[in-house]
Amino acid sequence: MSETATVLTGCLAPIDKTGLNTLIQNGKANPEVIKTLKCKTVAEGKFRHANYIRDLEPYIVDEPPGLLGDDTAPNPSEASLAALGSCVAVGLHANAVHRGMTVNKLELELEGDLNITAVWGTGDLNEAKPIGFTDVRIKVDMECEDTPKSVVDELVAHVIKYSPVFNTFSRPVNMVAETI
């Protein structure tokens, strides 16, 4: 594939190939760079929260009626699955373009198993029971022109290895919570 400023990716919106190459080179030139991401979460009432990220419109998180919410947005656990799916999808799309592949279809289905009986620390507090997702499954439906399934399978394995959100789900993270 010839080097162009924009790469058409089948049915998906084009990716700026020059910008992608710049990101790749910057990552190789500065491998120790750490970027701090920020989110401010503001309770709006009941279990609905507005999350302020950069200068974007607030990202709303709520609970379904079964968890006493108004069902106006994904709940926190669903939002974390969405973040995981989006991170893996971004990685698949970027890596496919980087490898010169034309993506015709990219869809991910995620599901996670979660025991919610602790009810945020107010319900069944059996310490032997895991809190959080115990199992997460990702199904990738990706079609690339003239690309065998084995190559797509390898691409998925590669992206999973380097996905920031996948790695956050799959390994311990240093966490600190404090009052201000």
PDB file of C-alpha atoms in Angstrom:
ATOM      1  CA  MET A   1       0.000   0.000   0.000  1.00  0.00           C
ATOM      2  CA  SER A   2       1.401   3.413  -0.898  1.00  0.00           C
ATOM      3  CA  GLU A   3       2.004   6.022   1.790  1.00  0.00           C
ATOM      4  CA  THR A   4      -0.899   8.464   1.763  1.00  0.00           C
ATOM      5  CA  ALA A   5      -2.119  11.093   4.207  1.00  0.00           C
ATOM      6  CA  THR A   6      -5.417   9.285   4.709  1.00  0.00           C
ATOM      7  CA  VAL A   7      -6.076   5.568   4.499  1.00  0.00           C
ATOM      8  CA  LEU A   8      -9.539   4.364   3.572  1.00  0.00           C
ATOM      9  CA  THR A   9     -10.540   1.506   5.786  1.00  0.00           C
ATOM     10  CA  GLY A  10     -13.418  -0.171   4.005  1.00  0.00           C
ATOM     11  CA  CYS A  11     -16.703   0.841   5.596  1.00  0.00           C
ATOM     12  CA  LEU A  12     -15.020   2.635   8.490  1.00  0.00           C
ATOM     13  CA  ALA A  13     -14.089   6.321   8.517  1.00  0.00           C
ATOM     14  CA  PRO A  14     -10.549   6.961   7.288  1.00  0.00           C
ATOM     15  CA  ILE A  15      -7.567   7.182   9.623  1.00  0.00           C
ATOM     16  CA  ASP A  16      -4.862   9.816   9.180  1.00  0.00           C
ATOM     17  CA  LYS A  17      -1.900   7.571   8.253  1.00  0.00           C
ATOM     18  CA  THR A  18       0.604  10.399   8.709  1.00  0.00           C
ATOM     19  CA  GLY A  19      -0.777  11.096  12.182  1.00  0.00           C
ATOM     20  CA  LEU A  20      -0.661   7.389  13.024  1.00  0.00           C
ATOM     21  CA  ASN A  21       2.961   7.193  11.895  1.00  0.00           C
ATOM     22  CA  THR A  22       3.787  10.257  14.020  1.00  0.00           C
ATOM     23  CA  LEU A  23       2.210   8.602  17.073  1.00  0.00           C
ATOM     24  CA  ILE A  24       4.197   5.429  16.384  1.00  0.00           C
ATOM     25  CA  GLN A  25       7.482   7.330  16.045  1.00  0.00           C
ATOM     26  CA  ASN A  26       6.806   9.416  19.160  1.00  0.00           C
ATOM     27  CA  GLY A  27       6.144   6.263  21.163  1.00  0.00           C
ATOM     28  CA  LYS A  28       9.394   4.698  19.972  1.00  0.00           C
ATOM     29  CA  ALA A  29      11.390   7.889  20.595  1.00  0.00           C
ATOM     30  CA  ASN A  30       9.985   8.442  24.103  1.00  0.00           C
ATOM     31  CA  PRO A  31       9.197   5.009  25.553  1.00  0.00           C
ATOM     32  CA  GLU A  32       9.152   6.228  29.184  1.00  0.00           C
ATOM     33  CA  VAL A  33       6.425   8.878  28.732  1.00  0.00           C
ATOM     34  CA  ILE A  34       3.481   8.539  31.101  1.00  0.00           C
ATOM     35  CA  LYS A  35       0.284  10.493  30.404  1.00  0.00           C
ATOM     36  CA  THR A  36      -2.045  11.272  33.279  1.00  0.00           C
ATOM     37  CA  LEU A  37      -5.731  11.152  32.343  1.00  0.00           C
ATOM     38  CA  LYS A  38      -8.315  12.953  34.432  1.00  0.00           C
ATOM     39  CA  CYS A  39     -12.036  12.657  35.096  1.00  0.00           C
ATOM     40  CA  LYS A  40     -14.177  14.611  37.529  1.00  0.00           C
ATOM     41  CA  THR A  41     -17.301  12.727  38.641  1.00  0.00           C
ATOM     42  CA  VAL A  42     -20.203  14.754  40.021  1.00  0.00           C
ATOM     43  CA  ALA A  43     -23.262  13.139  41.628  1.00  0.00           C
ATOM     44  CA  GLU A  44     -26.486  14.532  40.135  1.00  0.00           C
ATOM     45  CA  GLY A  45     -28.977  12.635  42.276  1.00  0.00           C
ATOM     46  CA  LYS A  46     -30.018   9.064  42.914  1.00  0.00           C
ATOM     47  CA  PHE A  47     -27.248   7.050  41.228  1.00  0.00           C
ATOM     48  CA  ARG A  48     -26.773   9.281  38.165  1.00  0.00           C
ATOM     49  CA  HIS A  49     -23.362  10.892  37.729  1.00  0.00           C
ATOM     50  CA  ALA A  50     -21.862  13.315  35.246  1.00  0.00           C
ATOM     51  CA  ASN A  51     -18.251  12.596  34.364  1.00  0.00           C
ATOM     52  CA  TYR A  52     -16.243  15.521  33.051  1.00  0.00           C
ATOM     53  CA  ILE A  53     -13.330  14.605  30.809  1.00  0.00           C
ATOM     54  CA  ARG A  54     -11.233  17.236  29.000  1.00  0.00           C
ATOM     55  CA  ASP A  55     -13.607  19.815  27.468  1.00  0.00           C
ATOM     56  CA  LEU A  56     -16.168  17.248  26.323  1.00  0.00           C
ATOM     57  CA  GLU A  57     -19.837  17.151  27.186  1.00  0.00           C
ATOM     58  CA  PRO A  58     -20.335  15.174  30.409  1.00  0.00           C
ATOM     59  CA  TYR A  59     -20.334  11.403  30.089  1.00  0.00           C
ATOM     60  CA  ILE A  60     -23.357  10.206  32.056  1.00  0.00           C
ATOM     61  CA  VAL A  61     -23.362   7.038  34.138  1.00  0.00           C
ATOM     62  CA  ASP A  62     -26.509   5.780  35.875  1.00  0.00           C
ATOM     63  CA  GLU A  63     -27.926   2.547  37.226  1.00  0.00           C
ATOM     64  CA  PRO A  64     -30.843   0.519  35.871  1.00  0.00           C
ATOM     65  CA  PRO A  65     -34.129   0.389  37.820  1.00  0.00           C
ATOM     66  CA  GLY A  66     -33.156  -2.969  39.351  1.00  0.00           C
ATOM     67  CA  LEU A  67     -30.270  -1.128  41.035  1.00  0.00           C
ATOM     68  CA  LEU A  68     -32.451   1.869  41.999  1.00  0.00           C
ATOM     69  CA  GLY A  69     -31.361   4.132  39.141  1.00  0.00           C
ATOM     70  CA  ASP A  70     -33.305   5.939  36.444  1.00  0.00           C
ATOM     71  CA  ASP A  71     -31.824   3.912  33.542  1.00  0.00           C
ATOM     72  CA  THR A  72     -30.672   7.031  31.655  1.00  0.00           C
ATOM     73  CA  ALA A  73     -27.184   5.760  30.809  1.00  0.00           C
ATOM     74  CA  PRO A  74     -24.889   2.750  31.180  1.00  0.00           C
ATOM     75  CA  ASN A  75     -24.035   1.718  34.712  1.00  0.00           C
ATOM     76  CA  PRO A  76     -20.383   1.880  35.845  1.00  0.00           C
ATOM     77  CA  SER A  77     -19.689  -1.790  35.071  1.00  0.00           C
ATOM     78  CA  GLU A  78     -21.261  -1.492  31.616  1.00  0.00           C
ATOM     79  CA  ALA A  79     -19.228   1.663  31.005  1.00  0.00           C
ATOM     80  CA  SER A  80     -16.065  -0.251  31.886  1.00  0.00           C
ATOM     81  CA  LEU A  81     -16.976  -2.936  29.320  1.00  0.00           C
ATOM     82  CA  ALA A  82     -17.558  -0.169  26.770  1.00  0.00           C
ATOM     83  CA  ALA A  83     -14.131   1.291  27.567  1.00  0.00           C
ATOM     84  CA  LEU A  84     -12.550  -2.133  27.137  1.00  0.00           C
ATOM     85  CA  GLY A  85     -14.338  -2.793  23.841  1.00  0.00           C
ATOM     86  CA  SER A  86     -13.481   0.645  22.489  1.00  0.00           C
ATOM     87  CA  CYS A  87      -9.822   0.336  23.486  1.00  0.00           C
ATOM     88  CA  VAL A  88      -9.485  -3.057  21.786  1.00  0.00           C
ATOM     89  CA  ALA A  89     -11.353  -1.780  18.696  1.00  0.00           C
ATOM     90  CA  VAL A  90      -9.081   1.294  18.429  1.00  0.00           C
ATOM     91  CA  GLY A  91      -6.040  -0.968  18.684  1.00  0.00           C
ATOM     92  CA  LEU A  92      -7.371  -3.347  16.037  1.00  0.00           C
ATOM     93  CA  HIS A  93      -8.197  -0.526  13.637  1.00  0.00           C
ATOM     94  CA  ALA A  94      -4.864   1.260  14.123  1.00  0.00           C
ATOM     95  CA  ASN A  95      -2.815  -1.933  13.798  1.00  0.00           C
ATOM     96  CA  ALA A  96      -4.728  -3.026  10.711  1.00  0.00           C
ATOM     97  CA  VAL A  97      -4.092   0.337   9.022  1.00  0.00           C
ATOM     98  CA  HIS A  98      -0.445   0.261  10.115  1.00  0.00           C
ATOM     99  CA  ARG A  99      -0.104  -3.166   8.467  1.00  0.00           C
ATOM    100  CA  GLY A 100      -1.798  -1.962   5.283  1.00  0.00           C
ATOM    101  CA  MET A 101      -4.992  -3.938   5.814  1.00  0.00           C
ATOM    102  CA  THR A 102      -8.372  -2.621   4.649  1.00  0.00           C
ATOM    103  CA  VAL A 103     -10.984  -3.082   7.381  1.00  0.00           C
ATOM    104  CA  ASN A 104     -14.481  -3.777   6.072  1.00  0.00           C
ATOM    105  CA  LYS A 105     -16.090  -4.705   9.379  1.00  0.00           C
ATOM    106  CA  LEU A 106     -15.110  -4.295  13.019  1.00  0.00           C
ATOM    107  CA  GLU A 107     -17.545  -5.199  15.773  1.00  0.00           C
ATOM    108  CA  LEU A 108     -16.891  -6.434  19.280  1.00  0.00           C
ATOM    109  CA  GLU A 109     -19.340  -8.087  21.644  1.00  0.00           C
ATOM    110  CA  LEU A 110     -18.398  -7.993  25.308  1.00  0.00           C
ATOM    111  CA  GLU A 111     -20.005  -9.599  28.300  1.00  0.00           C
ATOM    112  CA  GLY A 112     -18.834  -9.854  31.871  1.00  0.00           C
ATOM    113  CA  ASP A 113     -19.927 -11.854  34.885  1.00  0.00           C
ATOM    114  CA  LEU A 114     -20.380  -9.771  38.026  1.00  0.00           C
ATOM    115  CA  ASN A 115     -21.714 -10.671  41.471  1.00  0.00           C
ATOM    116  CA  ILE A 116     -23.595  -7.607  42.721  1.00  0.00           C
ATOM    117  CA  THR A 117     -24.925  -8.993  46.020  1.00  0.00           C
ATOM    118  CA  ALA A 118     -22.504  -6.885  48.080  1.00  0.00           C
ATOM    119  CA  VAL A 119     -24.603  -3.877  46.901  1.00  0.00           C
ATOM    120  CA  TRP A 120     -21.674  -1.439  46.995  1.00  0.00           C
ATOM    121  CA  GLY A 121     -20.617  -2.628  50.447  1.00  0.00           C
ATOM    122  CA  THR A 122     -24.074  -2.520  52.027  1.00  0.00           C
ATOM    123  CA  GLY A 123     -25.299  -6.047  51.269  1.00  0.00           C
ATOM    124  CA  ASP A 124     -23.757  -9.516  51.502  1.00  0.00           C
ATOM    125  CA  LEU A 125     -20.220  -8.780  52.659  1.00  0.00           C
ATOM    126  CA  ASN A 126     -18.919 -12.354  52.517  1.00  0.00           C
ATOM    127  CA  GLU A 127     -15.178 -11.787  52.099  1.00  0.00           C
ATOM    128  CA  ALA A 128     -14.726 -15.093  50.252  1.00  0.00           C
ATOM    129  CA  LYS A 129     -16.834 -13.789  47.384  1.00  0.00           C
ATOM    130  CA  PRO A 130     -15.028 -11.902  44.597  1.00  0.00           C
ATOM    131  CA  ILE A 131     -15.979  -8.278  44.006  1.00  0.00           C
ATOM    132  CA  GLY A 132     -15.902  -7.029  40.446  1.00  0.00           C
ATOM    133  CA  PHE A 133     -15.881  -8.932  37.203  1.00  0.00           C
ATOM    134  CA  THR A 134     -14.844 -12.556  37.533  1.00  0.00           C
ATOM    135  CA  ASP A 135     -14.973 -13.314  33.822  1.00  0.00           C
ATOM    136  CA  VAL A 136     -15.036 -11.113  30.726  1.00  0.00           C
ATOM    137  CA  ARG A 137     -15.516 -12.435  27.214  1.00  0.00           C
ATOM    138  CA  ILE A 138     -14.740 -10.500  24.041  1.00  0.00           C
ATOM    139  CA  LYS A 139     -15.917 -11.694  20.648  1.00  0.00           C
ATOM    140  CA  VAL A 140     -14.281  -9.898  17.728  1.00  0.00           C
ATOM    141  CA  ASP A 141     -16.000  -9.847  14.345  1.00  0.00           C
ATOM    142  CA  MET A 142     -13.401  -8.317  12.043  1.00  0.00           C
ATOM    143  CA  GLU A 143     -13.254  -8.609   8.284  1.00  0.00           C
ATOM    144  CA  CYS A 144     -10.325  -7.282   6.281  1.00  0.00           C
ATOM    145  CA  GLU A 145      -9.965  -7.443   2.512  1.00  0.00           C
ATOM    146  CA  ASP A 146      -7.832 -10.348   1.278  1.00  0.00           C
ATOM    147  CA  THR A 147      -6.863 -11.259   4.846  1.00  0.00           C
ATOM    148  CA  PRO A 148      -7.194 -14.810   6.149  1.00  0.00           C
ATOM    149  CA  LYS A 149      -8.763 -15.460   9.553  1.00  0.00           C
ATOM    150  CA  SER A 150      -5.400 -16.643  10.919  1.00  0.00           C
ATOM    151  CA  VAL A 151      -3.927 -13.176  10.313  1.00  0.00           C
ATOM    152  CA  VAL A 152      -6.902 -11.503  11.999  1.00  0.00           C
ATOM    153  CA  ASP A 153      -6.534 -13.941  14.932  1.00  0.00           C
ATOM    154  CA  GLU A 154      -2.857 -12.958  15.275  1.00  0.00           C
ATOM    155  CA  LEU A 155      -3.785  -9.285  15.081  1.00  0.00           C
ATOM    156  CA  VAL A 156      -6.330  -9.708  17.893  1.00  0.00           C
ATOM    157  CA  ALA A 157      -3.719 -11.479  20.076  1.00  0.00           C
ATOM    158  CA  HIS A 158      -1.201  -8.694  19.376  1.00  0.00           C
ATOM    159  CA  VAL A 159      -3.685  -5.924  20.208  1.00  0.00           C
ATOM    160  CA  ILE A 160      -4.842  -7.623  23.425  1.00  0.00           C
ATOM    161  CA  LYS A 161      -1.217  -7.792  24.553  1.00  0.00           C
ATOM    162  CA  TYR A 162      -0.800  -3.998  24.196  1.00  0.00           C
ATOM    163  CA  SER A 163      -4.298  -2.687  25.012  1.00  0.00           C
ATOM    164  CA  PRO A 164      -4.118  -0.319  28.012  1.00  0.00           C
ATOM    165  CA  VAL A 165      -7.659  -1.061  29.155  1.00  0.00           C
ATOM    166  CA  PHE A 166      -7.325  -4.832  28.630  1.00  0.00           C
ATOM    167  CA  ASN A 167      -4.172  -4.759  30.735  1.00  0.00           C
ATOM    168  CA  THR A 168      -5.940  -2.682  33.396  1.00  0.00           C
ATOM    169  CA  PHE A 169      -8.626  -5.377  33.583  1.00  0.00           C
ATOM    170  CA  SER A 170      -6.167  -8.263  33.659  1.00  0.00           C
ATOM    171  CA  ARG A 171      -3.468  -7.174  36.115  1.00  0.00           C
ATOM    172  CA  PRO A 172      -3.324  -5.435  39.473  1.00  0.00           C
ATOM    173  CA  VAL A 173      -3.203  -1.625  39.410  1.00  0.00           C
ATOM    174  CA  ASN A 174      -1.888   0.592  42.186  1.00  0.00           C
ATOM    175  CA  MET A 175      -4.950   2.376  43.542  1.00  0.00           C
ATOM    176  CA  VAL A 176      -5.245   5.208  46.057  1.00  0.00           C
ATOM    177  CA  ALA A 177      -8.467   6.740  47.402  1.00  0.00           C
ATOM    178  CA  GLU A 178      -8.435   9.689  49.757  1.00  0.00           C
ATOM    179  CA  THR A 179     -10.767  12.380  50.991  1.00  0.00           C
ATOM    180  CA  ILE A 180     -10.116  16.046  50.241  1.00  0.00           C
TER     181      ILE A 180
END
